[in-house]
Short mmCIF file of C-alpha atoms in Angstrom, two decimals:
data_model
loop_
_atom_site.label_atom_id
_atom_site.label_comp_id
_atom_site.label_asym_id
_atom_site.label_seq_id
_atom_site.Cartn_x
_atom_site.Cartn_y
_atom_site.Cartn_z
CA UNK A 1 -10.06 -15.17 -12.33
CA UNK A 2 -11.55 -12.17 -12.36
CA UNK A 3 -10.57 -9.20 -14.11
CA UNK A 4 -10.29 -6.56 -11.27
CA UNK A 5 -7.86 -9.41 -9.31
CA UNK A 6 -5.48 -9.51 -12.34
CA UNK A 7 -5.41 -5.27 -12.55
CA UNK A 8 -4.65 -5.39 -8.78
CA UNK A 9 -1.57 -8.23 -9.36
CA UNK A 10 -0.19 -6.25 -11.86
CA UNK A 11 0.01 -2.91 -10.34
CA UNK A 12 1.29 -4.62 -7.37
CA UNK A 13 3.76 -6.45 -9.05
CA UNK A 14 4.72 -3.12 -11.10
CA UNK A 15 5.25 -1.12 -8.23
CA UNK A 16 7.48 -4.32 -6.65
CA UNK A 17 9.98 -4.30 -9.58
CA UNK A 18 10.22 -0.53 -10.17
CA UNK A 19 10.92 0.00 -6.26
CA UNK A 20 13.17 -3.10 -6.67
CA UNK A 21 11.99 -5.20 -3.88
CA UNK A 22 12.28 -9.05 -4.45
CA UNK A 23 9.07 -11.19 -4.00
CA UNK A 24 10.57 -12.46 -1.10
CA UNK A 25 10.98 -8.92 0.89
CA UNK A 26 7.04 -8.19 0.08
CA UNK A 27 6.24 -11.76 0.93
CA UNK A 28 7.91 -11.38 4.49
CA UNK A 29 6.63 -7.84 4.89
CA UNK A 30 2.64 -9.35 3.98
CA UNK A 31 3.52 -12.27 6.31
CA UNK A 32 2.45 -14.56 4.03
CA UNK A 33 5.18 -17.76 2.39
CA UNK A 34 6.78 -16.56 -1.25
CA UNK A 35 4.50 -18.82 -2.79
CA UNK A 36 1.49 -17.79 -1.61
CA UNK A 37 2.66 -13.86 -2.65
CA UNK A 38 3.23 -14.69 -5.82
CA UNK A 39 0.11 -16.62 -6.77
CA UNK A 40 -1.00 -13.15 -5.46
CA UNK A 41 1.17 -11.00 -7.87
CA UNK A 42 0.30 -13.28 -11.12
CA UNK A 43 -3.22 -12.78 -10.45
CA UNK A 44 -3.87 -16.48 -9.61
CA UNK A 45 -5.55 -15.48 -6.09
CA UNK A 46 -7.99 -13.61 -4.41
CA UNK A 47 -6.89 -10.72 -1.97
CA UNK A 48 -8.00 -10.08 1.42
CA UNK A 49 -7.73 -6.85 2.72
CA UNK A 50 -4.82 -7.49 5.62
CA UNK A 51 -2.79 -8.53 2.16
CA UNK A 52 -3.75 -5.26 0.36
CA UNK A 53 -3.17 -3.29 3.51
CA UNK A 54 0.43 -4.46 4.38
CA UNK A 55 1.17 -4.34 0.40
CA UNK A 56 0.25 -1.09 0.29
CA UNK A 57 2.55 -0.11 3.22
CA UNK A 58 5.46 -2.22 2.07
CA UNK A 59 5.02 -0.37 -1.44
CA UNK A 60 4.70 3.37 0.03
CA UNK A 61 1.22 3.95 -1.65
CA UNK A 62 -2.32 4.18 -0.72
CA UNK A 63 -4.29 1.48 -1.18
CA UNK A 64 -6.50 3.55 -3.25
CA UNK A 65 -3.54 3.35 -5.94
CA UNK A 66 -3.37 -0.38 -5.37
CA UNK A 67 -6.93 -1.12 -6.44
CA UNK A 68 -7.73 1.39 -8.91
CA UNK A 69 -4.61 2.54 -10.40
CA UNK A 70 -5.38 6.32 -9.52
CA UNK A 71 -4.00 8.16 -6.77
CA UNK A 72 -5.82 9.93 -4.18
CA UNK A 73 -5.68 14.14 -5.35
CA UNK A 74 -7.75 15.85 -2.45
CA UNK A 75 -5.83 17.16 0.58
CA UNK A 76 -8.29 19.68 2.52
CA UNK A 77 -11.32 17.39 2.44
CA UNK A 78 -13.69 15.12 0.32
CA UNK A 79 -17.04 13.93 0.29
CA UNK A 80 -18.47 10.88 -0.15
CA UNK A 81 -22.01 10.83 -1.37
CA UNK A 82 -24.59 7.85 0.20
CA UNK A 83 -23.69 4.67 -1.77
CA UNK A 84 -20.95 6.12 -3.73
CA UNK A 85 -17.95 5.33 -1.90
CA UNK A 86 -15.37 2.84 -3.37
CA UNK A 87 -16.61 -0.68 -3.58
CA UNK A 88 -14.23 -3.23 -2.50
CA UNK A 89 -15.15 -6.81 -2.51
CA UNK A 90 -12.05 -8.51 -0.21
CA UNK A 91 -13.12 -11.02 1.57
CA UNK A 92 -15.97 -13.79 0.71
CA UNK A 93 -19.06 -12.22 1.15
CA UNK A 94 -18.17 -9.22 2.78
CA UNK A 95 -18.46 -5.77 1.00
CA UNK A 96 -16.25 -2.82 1.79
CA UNK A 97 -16.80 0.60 0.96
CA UNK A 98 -13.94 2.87 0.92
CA UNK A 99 -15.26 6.09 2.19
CA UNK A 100 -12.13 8.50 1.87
CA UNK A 101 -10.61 7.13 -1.47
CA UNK A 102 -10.36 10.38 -2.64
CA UNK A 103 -8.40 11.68 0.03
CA UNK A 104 -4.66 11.43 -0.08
CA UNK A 105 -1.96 10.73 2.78
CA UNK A 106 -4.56 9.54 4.83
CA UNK A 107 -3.72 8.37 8.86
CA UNK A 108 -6.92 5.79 8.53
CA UNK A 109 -8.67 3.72 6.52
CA UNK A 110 -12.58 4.37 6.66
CA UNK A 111 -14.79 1.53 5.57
CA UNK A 112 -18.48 1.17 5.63
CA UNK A 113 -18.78 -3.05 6.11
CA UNK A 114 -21.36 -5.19 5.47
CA UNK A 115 -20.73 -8.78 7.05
CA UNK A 116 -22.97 -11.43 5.51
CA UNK A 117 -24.72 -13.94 8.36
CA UNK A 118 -24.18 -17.06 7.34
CA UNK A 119 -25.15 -20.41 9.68
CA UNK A 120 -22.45 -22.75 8.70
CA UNK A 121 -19.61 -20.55 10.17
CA UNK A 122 -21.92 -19.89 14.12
CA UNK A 123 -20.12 -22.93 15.32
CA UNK A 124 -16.69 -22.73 13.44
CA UNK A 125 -13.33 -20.74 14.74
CA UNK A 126 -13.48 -17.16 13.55
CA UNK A 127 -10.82 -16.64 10.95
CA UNK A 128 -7.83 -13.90 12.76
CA UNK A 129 -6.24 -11.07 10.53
CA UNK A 130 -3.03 -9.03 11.77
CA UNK A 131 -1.82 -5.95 10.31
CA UNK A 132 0.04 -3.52 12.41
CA UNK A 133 -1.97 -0.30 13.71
CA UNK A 134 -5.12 0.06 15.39
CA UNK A 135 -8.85 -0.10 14.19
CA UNK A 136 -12.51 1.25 15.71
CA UNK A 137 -15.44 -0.60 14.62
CA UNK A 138 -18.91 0.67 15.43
CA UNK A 139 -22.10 -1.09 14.64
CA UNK A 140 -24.77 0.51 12.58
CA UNK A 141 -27.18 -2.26 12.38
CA UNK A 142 -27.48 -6.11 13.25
CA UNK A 143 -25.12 -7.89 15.27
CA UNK A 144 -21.13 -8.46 15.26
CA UNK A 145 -19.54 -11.92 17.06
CA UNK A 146 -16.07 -10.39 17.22
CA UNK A 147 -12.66 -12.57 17.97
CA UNK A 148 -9.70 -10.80 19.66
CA UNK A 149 -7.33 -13.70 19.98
CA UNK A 150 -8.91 -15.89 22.78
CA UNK A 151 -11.51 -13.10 23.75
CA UNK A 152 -15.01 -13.54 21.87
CA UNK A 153 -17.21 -10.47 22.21
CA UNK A 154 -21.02 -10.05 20.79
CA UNK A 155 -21.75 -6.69 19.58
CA UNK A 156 -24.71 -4.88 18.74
CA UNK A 157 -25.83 -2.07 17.30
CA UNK A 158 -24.73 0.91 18.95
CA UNK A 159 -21.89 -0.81 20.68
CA UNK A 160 -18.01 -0.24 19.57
CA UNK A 161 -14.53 -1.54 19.85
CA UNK A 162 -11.22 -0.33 19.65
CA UNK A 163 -8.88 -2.19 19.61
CA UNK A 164 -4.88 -3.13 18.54
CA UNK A 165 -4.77 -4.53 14.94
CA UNK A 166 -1.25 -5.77 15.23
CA UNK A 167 -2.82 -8.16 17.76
CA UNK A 168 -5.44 -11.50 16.07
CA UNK A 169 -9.16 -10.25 15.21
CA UNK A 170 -11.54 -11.27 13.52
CA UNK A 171 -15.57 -10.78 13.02
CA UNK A 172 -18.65 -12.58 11.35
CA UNK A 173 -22.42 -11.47 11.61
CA UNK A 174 -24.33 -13.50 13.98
CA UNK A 175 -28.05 -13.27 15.05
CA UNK A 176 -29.51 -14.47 11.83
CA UNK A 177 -29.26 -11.46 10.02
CA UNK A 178 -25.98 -9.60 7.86
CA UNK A 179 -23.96 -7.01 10.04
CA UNK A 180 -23.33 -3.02 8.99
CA UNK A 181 -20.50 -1.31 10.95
CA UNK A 182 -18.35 1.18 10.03
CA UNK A 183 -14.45 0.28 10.83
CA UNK A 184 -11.87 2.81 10.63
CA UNK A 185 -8.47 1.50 10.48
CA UNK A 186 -5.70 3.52 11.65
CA UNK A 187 -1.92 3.18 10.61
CA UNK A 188 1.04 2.44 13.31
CA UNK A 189 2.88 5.23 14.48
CA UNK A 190 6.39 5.68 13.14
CA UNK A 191 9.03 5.43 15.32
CA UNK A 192 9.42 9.25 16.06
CA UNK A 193 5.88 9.80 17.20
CA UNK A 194 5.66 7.59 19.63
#
């Protein structure tokens, strides 16, 4: 497994035991069985980013801190150069770049995405992530086929959604070509600001 994957399981794992959650309390908190969270913590699986997310949340850090060990220092505002933001490879084929890593106590998430087009998955059920919040996705180039529970959507470029994360979505590039949007992922609201 790759070396960045086992960094990842430890910190999270680290941060588990020193806040003295057991693996079952993350597990439940991730959504995902005990078993399948700890293949995660020992390093023996990939992570997506929904996992990463709702770690990071469970854990009370950023998820900056999560997959590079350093925490966020910048408070007023930070600047992320053209092709310089924080590469994240989460999900097959997909590339993520973080483009507010340096920033700390952020309210969203800002990615730049690229979505890979790839024929075999045209005609297959579009995989559905939950995490709780809400997330804008705008496209930048190429075209988005875009899952909200039983509602399929084809985006372009130019075209946007908002929608309720906390509800199943999913995406994949369609149109024979990859997909670049930029998604910005916003946290819930605690219960004294809604």
């Amino acid at each position: 497994m790759e070396t960045r994957v086992k960094e990842i399981a430890e910190r999270i794992k680290g941060l588990r035991e020193i806040m003295e959650f057991t693996p079952e309390e993350v597990a439940e908190a991730v959504g995902v069985s005990t078993e399948e969270y700890l293949r995660h913590e020992n390093g023996e699986t990939d992570f997506n980013f929904t996992f990463l997310y709702k770690c990071a949340d469970k854990l009370d850090v950023d998820i900056v801190e999560l997959l590079t060990g350093d925490n966020p220092h910048l408070s007023f505002y930070s600047i992320v150069r053209a092709g310089t933001g924080l590469d994240i490879k989460r999900r097959e084929g997909f590339r993520y770049e973080h483009l507010a890593y340096r920033f700390k106590n952020k309210i969203a998430e800002t990615f730049l995405v690229t979505a890979p087009y790839r024929e075999e998955e045209q005609d297959q059920p579009i995989s559905l992530s939950y995490h709780e919040g809400q997330e804008f996705d705008y496209i930048l180039s190429g075209s988005l086929k875009t899952q909200m529970e039983g509602h399929v959507e084809i985006l372009h470029a130019g075209d946007a959604i908002y929608y309720d994360s906390g509800r199943g979505h999913g995406m994949i590039a369609t149109g024979g070509k990859e997909c670049v949007f930029l998604a910005v992922v916003m946290r819930a609201q605690n219960e004294e600001e809604k």
